Amino acid sequence: MQPVTVFNWPLMPHQLVYWYKPNDVPVACNWTYSLKRCPSNLSMKISRFSTEGPHLISDLQPGNLYQYSVQINLSPYLNLEYSPMVSVLLPEILEPFKLNVSNIGWGTQMIEWKWAEENMANTTYDLIQKHLDSLIIFEPNVTSPIVKGNLLANTEYTYILIARSGRAKQPFQSVRSTLQTISDKLCMAPTNLKTVPFEQGLLLTWELPARNLSQVAVEKFYILIDQGIKTYSLPATNSGHYQYTVEGLTPCVRHTISVLSCSHLGDCSNAAEQYGIPLPQGETNQDCVWMWLLDQLGFNLPVMFFVHC
């Protein structure tokens, strides 16, 4: 028998194996094949096949060296010698996209992802959320990031993201499990959050006080606009004044603005929340004018601080 041919399957912990039938075996004979697989530091395994392949071997562990050899079985008691061993290392699988899950408050988690390579156009995503081994929630055609609320405290949640790309013949998936919990040491909470409305947008300003020893260093801010999220990266300093311009908002609608400061572990502070009104410019809109006047007279909703985590 000639040595088998082995290929690592792209982006999956599988190996493709095939071989050729010996020329000296009579056509009239009935035969099967025994494929011997010897993983490093694991016991040998023999699989039976009726054809030369290719066969996709899936029960493999990334990072192991696998040795393959095949034997032809002409009858239950007549077996030819095994072919020479072929060794192939199954590398650690590199996920095509990075999936992150962060606790951004009591009962709230944020799921975000990004492809490792650029120009992944025409890619759609489906999100599966599972907890308690029973409740499964499926959300098709989602976009990053996603905020999941009403979660149970001290409960493990598993997220499976499935990506279907026009460049790939099969979907990819990435899995993350995380515990919905609260950090013992909170980040510094943003203070003095203010909003300045303009045409289809808001200018946000806030402050971050000096950190004491019991608080975790802040790495970035999360700015939540209604159900969407925009991320503002924190400069090297951990105190001072910050501002961020939010554009593309719907005019004449009250938008909920939340600002959280978060550590590199994804644990976040109390959130500062405020309702702002982006007032259109260059045109007369009576509804918006009345809303703006009521706000100036003190009928607007006040700034509120909610404890998220």
mmCIF file of C-alpha atoms in Angstrom:
data_model
loop_
_atom_site.group_PDB
_atom_site.id
_atom_site.type_symbol
_atom_site.label_atom_id
_atom_site.label_comp_id
_atom_site.label_asym_id
_atom_site.label_seq_id
_atom_site.Cartn_x
_atom_site.Cartn_y
_atom_site.Cartn_z
ATOM 1 C CA MET A 1 0.000 0.000 0.000
ATOM 2 C CA GLN A 2 1.132 3.501 -0.795
ATOM 3 C CA PRO A 3 1.078 6.094 1.998
ATOM 4 C CA VAL A 4 -2.205 7.911 2.557
ATOM 5 C CA THR A 5 -2.705 11.563 1.626
ATOM 6 C CA VAL A 6 -3.804 13.892 4.452
ATOM 7 C CA PHE A 7 -4.952 17.527 4.309
ATOM 8 C CA ASN A 8 -6.037 19.853 7.108
ATOM 9 C CA TRP A 9 -9.577 21.081 6.482
ATOM 10 C CA PRO A 10 -9.756 24.906 6.263
ATOM 11 C CA LEU A 11 -10.969 26.730 9.402
ATOM 12 C CA MET A 12 -12.257 23.509 10.987
ATOM 13 C CA PRO A 13 -10.626 20.894 13.290
ATOM 14 C CA HIS A 14 -10.922 18.205 10.596
ATOM 15 C CA GLN A 15 -8.532 16.307 8.352
ATOM 16 C CA LEU A 16 -9.246 14.931 4.881
ATOM 17 C CA VAL A 17 -7.740 11.481 4.196
ATOM 18 C CA TYR A 18 -7.668 9.388 1.030
ATOM 19 C CA TRP A 19 -5.543 6.689 -0.606
ATOM 20 C CA TYR A 20 -5.287 4.599 -3.791
ATOM 21 C CA LYS A 21 -6.237 0.964 -4.341
ATOM 22 C CA PRO A 22 -3.197 -1.263 -4.998
ATOM 23 C CA ASN A 23 -2.788 -2.347 -8.606
ATOM 24 C CA ASP A 24 -2.028 -5.960 -7.700
ATOM 25 C CA VAL A 25 -5.410 -6.615 -6.049
ATOM 26 C CA PRO A 26 -7.708 -8.624 -8.377
ATOM 27 C CA VAL A 27 -10.877 -6.805 -9.385
ATOM 28 C CA ALA A 28 -12.980 -9.828 -8.460
ATOM 29 C CA CYS A 29 -11.878 -9.650 -4.850
ATOM 30 C CA ASN A 30 -13.987 -8.031 -2.176
ATOM 31 C CA TRP A 31 -12.063 -5.866 0.231
ATOM 32 C CA THR A 32 -12.357 -3.206 2.884
ATOM 33 C CA TYR A 33 -9.868 -0.826 4.430
ATOM 34 C CA SER A 34 -8.655 -0.318 7.981
ATOM 35 C CA LEU A 35 -7.395 3.204 8.662
ATOM 36 C CA LYS A 36 -5.129 3.370 11.698
ATOM 37 C CA ARG A 37 -4.906 6.748 13.416
ATOM 38 C CA CYS A 38 -2.323 7.365 16.137
ATOM 39 C CA PRO A 39 -2.716 10.740 17.849
ATOM 40 C CA SER A 40 0.104 12.061 19.986
ATOM 41 C CA ASN A 41 -0.350 11.129 23.664
ATOM 42 C CA LEU A 42 -3.633 9.367 22.838
ATOM 43 C CA SER A 43 -4.642 5.773 22.179
ATOM 44 C CA MET A 44 -4.656 4.349 18.662
ATOM 45 C CA LYS A 45 -7.959 4.210 16.792
ATOM 46 C CA ILE A 46 -8.891 2.046 13.785
ATOM 47 C CA SER A 47 -11.742 2.987 11.439
ATOM 48 C CA ARG A 48 -13.269 0.751 8.745
ATOM 49 C CA PHE A 49 -14.029 2.032 5.253
ATOM 50 C CA SER A 50 -15.328 0.421 2.075
ATOM 51 C CA THR A 51 -13.864 3.009 -0.319
ATOM 52 C CA GLU A 52 -10.579 4.793 -0.861
ATOM 53 C CA GLY A 53 -12.080 8.120 0.123
ATOM 54 C CA PRO A 54 -11.731 10.973 0.503
ATOM 55 C CA HIS A 55 -12.927 10.676 4.105
ATOM 56 C CA LEU A 56 -13.358 13.639 6.464
ATOM 57 C CA ILE A 57 -12.069 12.795 9.960
ATOM 58 C CA SER A 58 -13.802 15.092 12.442
ATOM 59 C CA ASP A 59 -13.190 13.783 15.986
ATOM 60 C CA LEU A 60 -9.815 15.513 16.288
ATOM 61 C CA GLN A 61 -8.177 17.858 18.765
ATOM 62 C CA PRO A 62 -6.336 20.957 17.452
ATOM 63 C CA GLY A 63 -2.659 21.068 18.356
ATOM 64 C CA ASN A 64 -2.131 17.282 18.126
ATOM 65 C CA LEU A 65 0.085 15.401 15.672
ATOM 66 C CA TYR A 66 -1.850 12.631 13.907
ATOM 67 C CA GLN A 67 -0.246 9.616 12.205
ATOM 68 C CA TYR A 68 -2.180 7.690 9.555
ATOM 69 C CA SER A 69 -1.666 4.289 7.980
ATOM 70 C CA VAL A 70 -4.069 2.161 5.929
ATOM 71 C CA GLN A 71 -4.408 -1.600 5.518
ATOM 72 C CA ILE A 72 -6.402 -3.536 2.918
ATOM 73 C CA ASN A 73 -8.565 -6.404 4.178
ATOM 74 C CA LEU A 74 -9.187 -9.059 1.497
ATOM 75 C CA SER A 75 -11.027 -11.361 3.884
ATOM 76 C CA PRO A 76 -11.582 -11.629 7.635
ATOM 77 C CA TYR A 77 -8.339 -13.583 7.937
ATOM 78 C CA LEU A 78 -6.238 -12.160 5.088
ATOM 79 C CA ASN A 79 -4.903 -8.679 5.676
ATOM 80 C CA LEU A 80 -2.089 -6.965 3.827
ATOM 81 C CA GLU A 81 0.571 -4.932 5.575
ATOM 82 C CA TYR A 82 -0.142 -1.407 6.705
ATOM 83 C CA SER A 83 1.144 1.404 4.543
ATOM 84 C CA PRO A 84 3.973 3.637 5.813
ATOM 85 C CA MET A 85 2.929 6.127 8.462
ATOM 86 C CA VAL A 86 2.117 9.695 7.434
ATOM 87 C CA SER A 87 2.288 12.392 10.144
ATOM 88 C CA VAL A 88 0.288 15.628 9.895
ATOM 89 C CA LEU A 89 -0.018 18.294 12.604
ATOM 90 C CA LEU A 90 -3.514 19.670 13.119
ATOM 91 C CA PRO A 91 -2.876 23.343 13.960
ATOM 92 C CA GLU A 92 -4.822 25.425 16.409
ATOM 93 C CA ILE A 93 -7.913 26.677 14.647
ATOM 94 C CA LEU A 94 -7.940 30.426 14.008
ATOM 95 C CA GLU A 95 -11.455 31.752 14.174
ATOM 96 C CA PRO A 96 -12.418 33.771 11.113
ATOM 97 C CA PHE A 97 -13.982 36.422 13.324
ATOM 98 C CA LYS A 98 -13.565 37.495 16.927
ATOM 99 C CA LEU A 99 -16.624 37.336 19.180
ATOM 100 C CA ASN A 100 -16.641 39.285 22.453
ATOM 101 C CA VAL A 101 -19.237 39.299 25.231
ATOM 102 C CA SER A 102 -19.110 41.965 27.965
ATOM 103 C CA ASN A 103 -21.171 42.651 31.066
ATOM 104 C CA ILE A 104 -22.266 46.264 30.708
ATOM 105 C CA GLY A 105 -24.709 46.407 33.587
ATOM 106 C CA TRP A 106 -27.135 44.548 35.823
ATOM 107 C CA GLY A 107 -28.887 42.031 33.588
ATOM 108 C CA THR A 108 -27.271 43.437 30.439
ATOM 109 C CA GLN A 109 -24.607 42.072 28.120
ATOM 110 C CA MET A 110 -23.136 43.360 24.888
ATOM 111 C CA ILE A 111 -22.153 41.044 22.029
ATOM 112 C CA GLU A 112 -19.812 42.404 19.366
ATOM 113 C CA TRP A 113 -17.675 40.834 16.665
ATOM 114 C CA LYS A 114 -15.243 41.684 13.894
ATOM 115 C CA TRP A 115 -13.724 39.698 11.056
ATOM 116 C CA ALA A 116 -10.007 38.994 11.255
ATOM 117 C CA GLU A 117 -9.704 39.946 7.590
ATOM 118 C CA GLU A 118 -11.122 42.936 5.807
ATOM 119 C CA ASN A 119 -13.555 43.212 2.909
ATOM 120 C CA MET A 120 -15.971 40.564 4.213
ATOM 121 C CA ALA A 121 -18.911 42.000 2.313
ATOM 122 C CA ASN A 122 -22.218 40.205 1.785
ATOM 123 C CA THR A 123 -21.911 38.465 5.153
ATOM 124 C CA THR A 124 -25.015 37.844 7.255
ATOM 125 C CA TYR A 125 -25.059 36.774 10.889
ATOM 126 C CA ASP A 126 -27.419 34.738 13.062
ATOM 127 C CA LEU A 127 -27.169 34.825 16.863
ATOM 128 C CA ILE A 128 -28.178 31.997 19.202
ATOM 129 C CA GLN A 129 -28.435 32.645 22.950
ATOM 130 C CA LYS A 130 -28.672 29.709 25.353
ATOM 131 C CA HIS A 131 -28.798 29.380 29.129
ATOM 132 C CA LEU A 132 -29.926 26.830 31.707
ATOM 133 C CA ASP A 133 -29.617 24.126 29.017
ATOM 134 C CA SER A 134 -33.221 24.722 28.051
ATOM 135 C CA LEU A 135 -33.991 28.211 26.806
ATOM 136 C CA ILE A 136 -32.671 28.909 23.296
ATOM 137 C CA ILE A 137 -33.311 32.225 21.554
ATOM 138 C CA PHE A 138 -32.568 32.553 17.825
ATOM 139 C CA GLU A 139 -32.125 35.952 16.172
ATOM 140 C CA PRO A 140 -31.530 35.989 12.397
ATOM 141 C CA ASN A 141 -29.755 38.680 10.382
ATOM 142 C CA VAL A 142 -28.178 40.587 13.276
ATOM 143 C CA THR A 143 -25.498 43.274 13.152
ATOM 144 C CA SER A 144 -22.708 44.115 15.603
ATOM 145 C CA PRO A 145 -23.012 45.161 18.337
ATOM 146 C CA ILE A 146 -26.075 43.704 20.109
ATOM 147 C CA VAL A 147 -27.325 44.524 23.605
ATOM 148 C CA LYS A 148 -29.141 41.742 25.464
ATOM 149 C CA GLY A 149 -31.174 42.833 28.475
ATOM 150 C CA ASN A 150 -33.354 41.261 31.162
ATOM 151 C CA LEU A 151 -30.691 38.651 31.940
ATOM 152 C CA LEU A 152 -30.537 36.655 35.152
ATOM 153 C CA ALA A 153 -27.766 37.520 37.602
ATOM 154 C CA ASN A 154 -25.062 34.912 38.289
ATOM 155 C CA THR A 155 -26.215 32.896 35.276
ATOM 156 C CA GLU A 156 -23.998 31.557 32.510
ATOM 157 C CA TYR A 157 -25.038 32.522 29.003
ATOM 158 C CA THR A 158 -23.681 30.923 25.838
ATOM 159 C CA TYR A 159 -23.697 32.820 22.556
ATOM 160 C CA ILE A 160 -23.223 31.149 19.175
ATOM 161 C CA LEU A 161 -22.667 33.457 16.230
ATOM 162 C CA ILE A 162 -23.108 31.971 12.763
ATOM 163 C CA ALA A 163 -21.662 33.851 9.790
ATOM 164 C CA ARG A 164 -22.734 33.143 6.234
ATOM 165 C CA SER A 165 -20.429 34.775 3.711
ATOM 166 C CA GLY A 166 -20.772 34.931 -0.023
ATOM 167 C CA ARG A 167 -17.084 34.003 -0.248
ATOM 168 C CA ALA A 168 -17.454 30.750 1.701
ATOM 169 C CA LYS A 169 -19.232 27.530 0.788
ATOM 170 C CA GLN A 170 -20.197 26.779 4.380
ATOM 171 C CA PRO A 171 -21.086 28.958 7.375
ATOM 172 C CA PHE A 172 -18.577 29.704 10.117
ATOM 173 C CA GLN A 173 -19.398 29.831 13.788
ATOM 174 C CA SER A 174 -17.879 31.247 16.946
ATOM 175 C CA VAL A 175 -18.959 30.359 20.495
ATOM 176 C CA ARG A 176 -18.520 32.282 23.749
ATOM 177 C CA SER A 177 -19.805 31.555 27.250
ATOM 178 C CA THR A 178 -19.940 34.234 29.922
ATOM 179 C CA LEU A 179 -21.284 34.700 33.424
ATOM 180 C CA GLN A 180 -23.761 37.515 34.051
ATOM 181 C CA THR A 181 -22.266 38.900 37.225
ATOM 182 C CA ILE A 182 -21.118 42.099 38.881
ATOM 183 C CA SER A 183 -17.511 43.088 39.520
ATOM 184 C CA ASP A 184 -16.456 43.629 43.135
ATOM 185 C CA LYS A 185 -14.539 46.742 42.100
ATOM 186 C CA LEU A 186 -16.415 49.173 39.918
ATOM 187 C CA CYS A 187 -14.856 51.490 37.386
ATOM 188 C CA MET A 188 -15.127 55.209 37.951
ATOM 189 C CA ALA A 189 -18.567 56.341 36.878
ATOM 190 C CA PRO A 190 -18.987 59.224 34.412
ATOM 191 C CA THR A 191 -20.347 62.401 35.983
ATOM 192 C CA ASN A 192 -21.883 65.670 34.822
ATOM 193 C CA LEU A 193 -23.232 64.221 31.573
ATOM 194 C CA LYS A 194 -24.635 66.940 29.295
ATOM 195 C CA THR A 195 -26.126 66.931 25.808
ATOM 196 C CA VAL A 196 -26.166 69.713 23.224
ATOM 197 C CA PRO A 197 -28.642 68.949 20.397
ATOM 198 C CA PHE A 198 -28.030 69.912 16.793
ATOM 199 C CA GLU A 199 -29.425 68.861 13.445
ATOM 200 C CA GLN A 200 -29.790 65.057 13.548
ATOM 201 C CA GLY A 201 -27.284 64.679 16.329
ATOM 202 C CA LEU A 202 -26.035 65.372 19.832
ATOM 203 C CA LEU A 203 -22.809 66.647 21.321
ATOM 204 C CA LEU A 204 -22.115 64.719 24.538
ATOM 205 C CA THR A 205 -19.821 65.973 27.293
ATOM 206 C CA TRP A 206 -18.982 64.311 30.602
ATOM 207 C CA GLU A 207 -16.291 64.116 33.263
ATOM 208 C CA LEU A 208 -14.329 61.302 34.844
ATOM 209 C CA PRO A 209 -13.063 61.908 38.397
ATOM 210 C CA ALA A 210 -9.711 60.713 39.669
ATOM 211 C CA ARG A 211 -9.544 57.002 40.484
ATOM 212 C CA ASN A 212 -9.024 55.748 44.012
ATOM 213 C CA LEU A 213 -7.286 52.473 44.895
ATOM 214 C CA SER A 214 -10.537 50.527 45.243
ATOM 215 C CA GLN A 215 -11.600 51.195 41.663
ATOM 216 C CA VAL A 216 -10.559 49.504 38.434
ATOM 217 C CA ALA A 217 -8.746 51.511 35.774
ATOM 218 C CA VAL A 218 -10.932 52.623 32.885
ATOM 219 C CA GLU A 219 -9.989 51.514 29.379
ATOM 220 C CA LYS A 220 -12.888 52.829 27.303
ATOM 221 C CA PHE A 221 -16.378 54.269 27.373
ATOM 222 C CA TYR A 222 -19.500 52.655 26.020
ATOM 223 C CA ILE A 223 -22.026 55.139 24.686
ATOM 224 C CA LEU A 224 -25.483 53.638 24.255
ATOM 225 C CA ILE A 225 -27.887 55.453 21.953
ATOM 226 C CA ASP A 226 -31.298 53.863 22.435
ATOM 227 C CA GLN A 227 -30.733 50.264 21.323
ATOM 228 C CA GLY A 228 -27.577 51.000 19.353
ATOM 229 C CA ILE A 229 -24.031 51.427 20.591
ATOM 230 C CA LYS A 230 -21.149 53.663 19.691
ATOM 231 C CA THR A 231 -17.775 53.082 21.341
ATOM 232 C CA TYR A 232 -15.478 55.901 22.416
ATOM 233 C CA SER A 233 -11.906 54.856 23.279
ATOM 234 C CA LEU A 234 -10.423 56.424 26.371
ATOM 235 C CA PRO A 235 -7.092 58.291 26.046
ATOM 236 C CA ALA A 236 -4.129 57.396 28.228
ATOM 237 C CA THR A 237 -5.281 59.559 31.147
ATOM 238 C CA ASN A 238 -7.884 58.253 33.578
ATOM 239 C CA SER A 239 -9.439 61.541 34.554
ATOM 240 C CA GLY A 240 -10.591 64.710 32.880
ATOM 241 C CA HIS A 241 -13.231 66.007 30.497
ATOM 242 C CA TYR A 242 -14.474 64.105 27.458
ATOM 243 C CA GLN A 243 -16.809 64.749 24.586
ATOM 244 C CA TYR A 244 -18.279 62.753 21.717
ATOM 245 C CA THR A 245 -20.436 63.749 18.766
ATOM 246 C CA VAL A 246 -23.305 61.433 17.852
ATOM 247 C CA GLU A 247 -24.704 61.898 14.359
ATOM 248 C CA GLY A 248 -27.408 60.329 12.248
ATOM 249 C CA LEU A 249 -30.164 60.439 14.887
ATOM 250 C CA THR A 250 -33.851 60.689 14.086
ATOM 251 C CA PRO A 251 -35.059 64.306 14.442
ATOM 252 C CA CYS A 252 -37.905 65.234 16.756
ATOM 253 C CA VAL A 253 -37.578 62.050 18.829
ATOM 254 C CA ARG A 254 -36.384 61.743 22.408
ATOM 255 C CA HIS A 255 -33.245 59.613 22.441
ATOM 256 C CA THR A 256 -31.973 57.865 25.564
ATOM 257 C CA ILE A 257 -28.256 58.447 26.064
ATOM 258 C CA SER A 258 -26.219 56.228 28.409
ATOM 259 C CA VAL A 259 -22.496 56.543 29.105
ATOM 260 C CA LEU A 260 -20.588 53.797 30.934
ATOM 261 C CA SER A 261 -16.895 53.553 31.757
ATOM 262 C CA CYS A 262 -15.476 50.034 31.382
ATOM 263 C CA SER A 263 -12.289 48.147 32.215
ATOM 264 C CA HIS A 264 -10.285 45.899 29.908
ATOM 265 C CA LEU A 265 -12.168 42.915 31.398
ATOM 266 C CA GLY A 266 -15.500 44.287 30.219
ATOM 267 C CA ASP A 267 -16.768 45.197 33.694
ATOM 268 C CA CYS A 268 -18.455 48.569 33.679
ATOM 269 C CA SER A 269 -19.433 51.341 36.066
ATOM 270 C CA ASN A 270 -22.679 52.965 37.019
ATOM 271 C CA ALA A 271 -24.267 54.511 33.937
ATOM 272 C CA ALA A 272 -25.177 58.143 33.478
ATOM 273 C CA GLU A 273 -28.386 58.465 31.452
ATOM 274 C CA GLN A 274 -30.059 61.456 29.896
ATOM 275 C CA TYR A 275 -32.808 62.236 27.407
ATOM 276 C CA GLY A 276 -31.889 64.674 24.643
ATOM 277 C CA ILE A 277 -33.792 66.171 21.692
ATOM 278 C CA PRO A 278 -31.959 66.684 18.392
ATOM 279 C CA LEU A 279 -33.692 69.773 16.926
ATOM 280 C CA PRO A 280 -33.652 70.041 13.107
ATOM 281 C CA GLN A 281 -32.164 73.198 11.636
ATOM 282 C CA GLY A 282 -33.014 75.024 8.449
ATOM 283 C CA GLU A 283 -36.738 74.189 8.535
ATOM 284 C CA THR A 284 -39.766 74.924 10.700
ATOM 285 C CA ASN A 285 -41.143 71.939 12.559
ATOM 286 C CA GLN A 286 -43.873 72.977 15.006
ATOM 287 C CA ASP A 287 -43.820 69.683 16.905
ATOM 288 C CA CYS A 288 -40.099 69.973 17.528
ATOM 289 C CA VAL A 289 -40.396 73.643 18.441
ATOM 290 C CA TRP A 290 -43.000 72.866 21.114
ATOM 291 C CA MET A 291 -40.869 70.017 22.470
ATOM 292 C CA TRP A 292 -37.856 72.344 22.624
ATOM 293 C CA LEU A 293 -39.850 75.088 24.393
ATOM 294 C CA LEU A 294 -41.178 72.625 26.979
ATOM 295 C CA ASP A 295 -37.642 71.470 27.650
ATOM 296 C CA GLN A 296 -36.444 75.038 28.157
ATOM 297 C CA LEU A 297 -39.296 75.661 30.618
ATOM 298 C CA GLY A 298 -38.220 72.739 32.745
ATOM 299 C CA PHE A 299 -40.679 70.101 31.582
ATOM 300 C CA ASN A 300 -37.983 67.866 30.175
ATOM 301 C CA LEU A 301 -36.998 64.619 31.841
ATOM 302 C CA PRO A 302 -34.090 65.153 34.264
ATOM 303 C CA VAL A 303 -30.694 63.538 34.148
ATOM 304 C CA MET A 304 -30.838 60.166 35.870
ATOM 305 C CA PHE A 305 -28.174 57.826 37.196
ATOM 306 C CA PHE A 306 -28.857 54.112 37.210
ATOM 307 C CA VAL A 307 -26.671 51.457 38.786
ATOM 308 C CA HIS A 308 -25.799 48.969 36.028
ATOM 309 C CA CYS A 309 -22.857 47.127 37.536
#
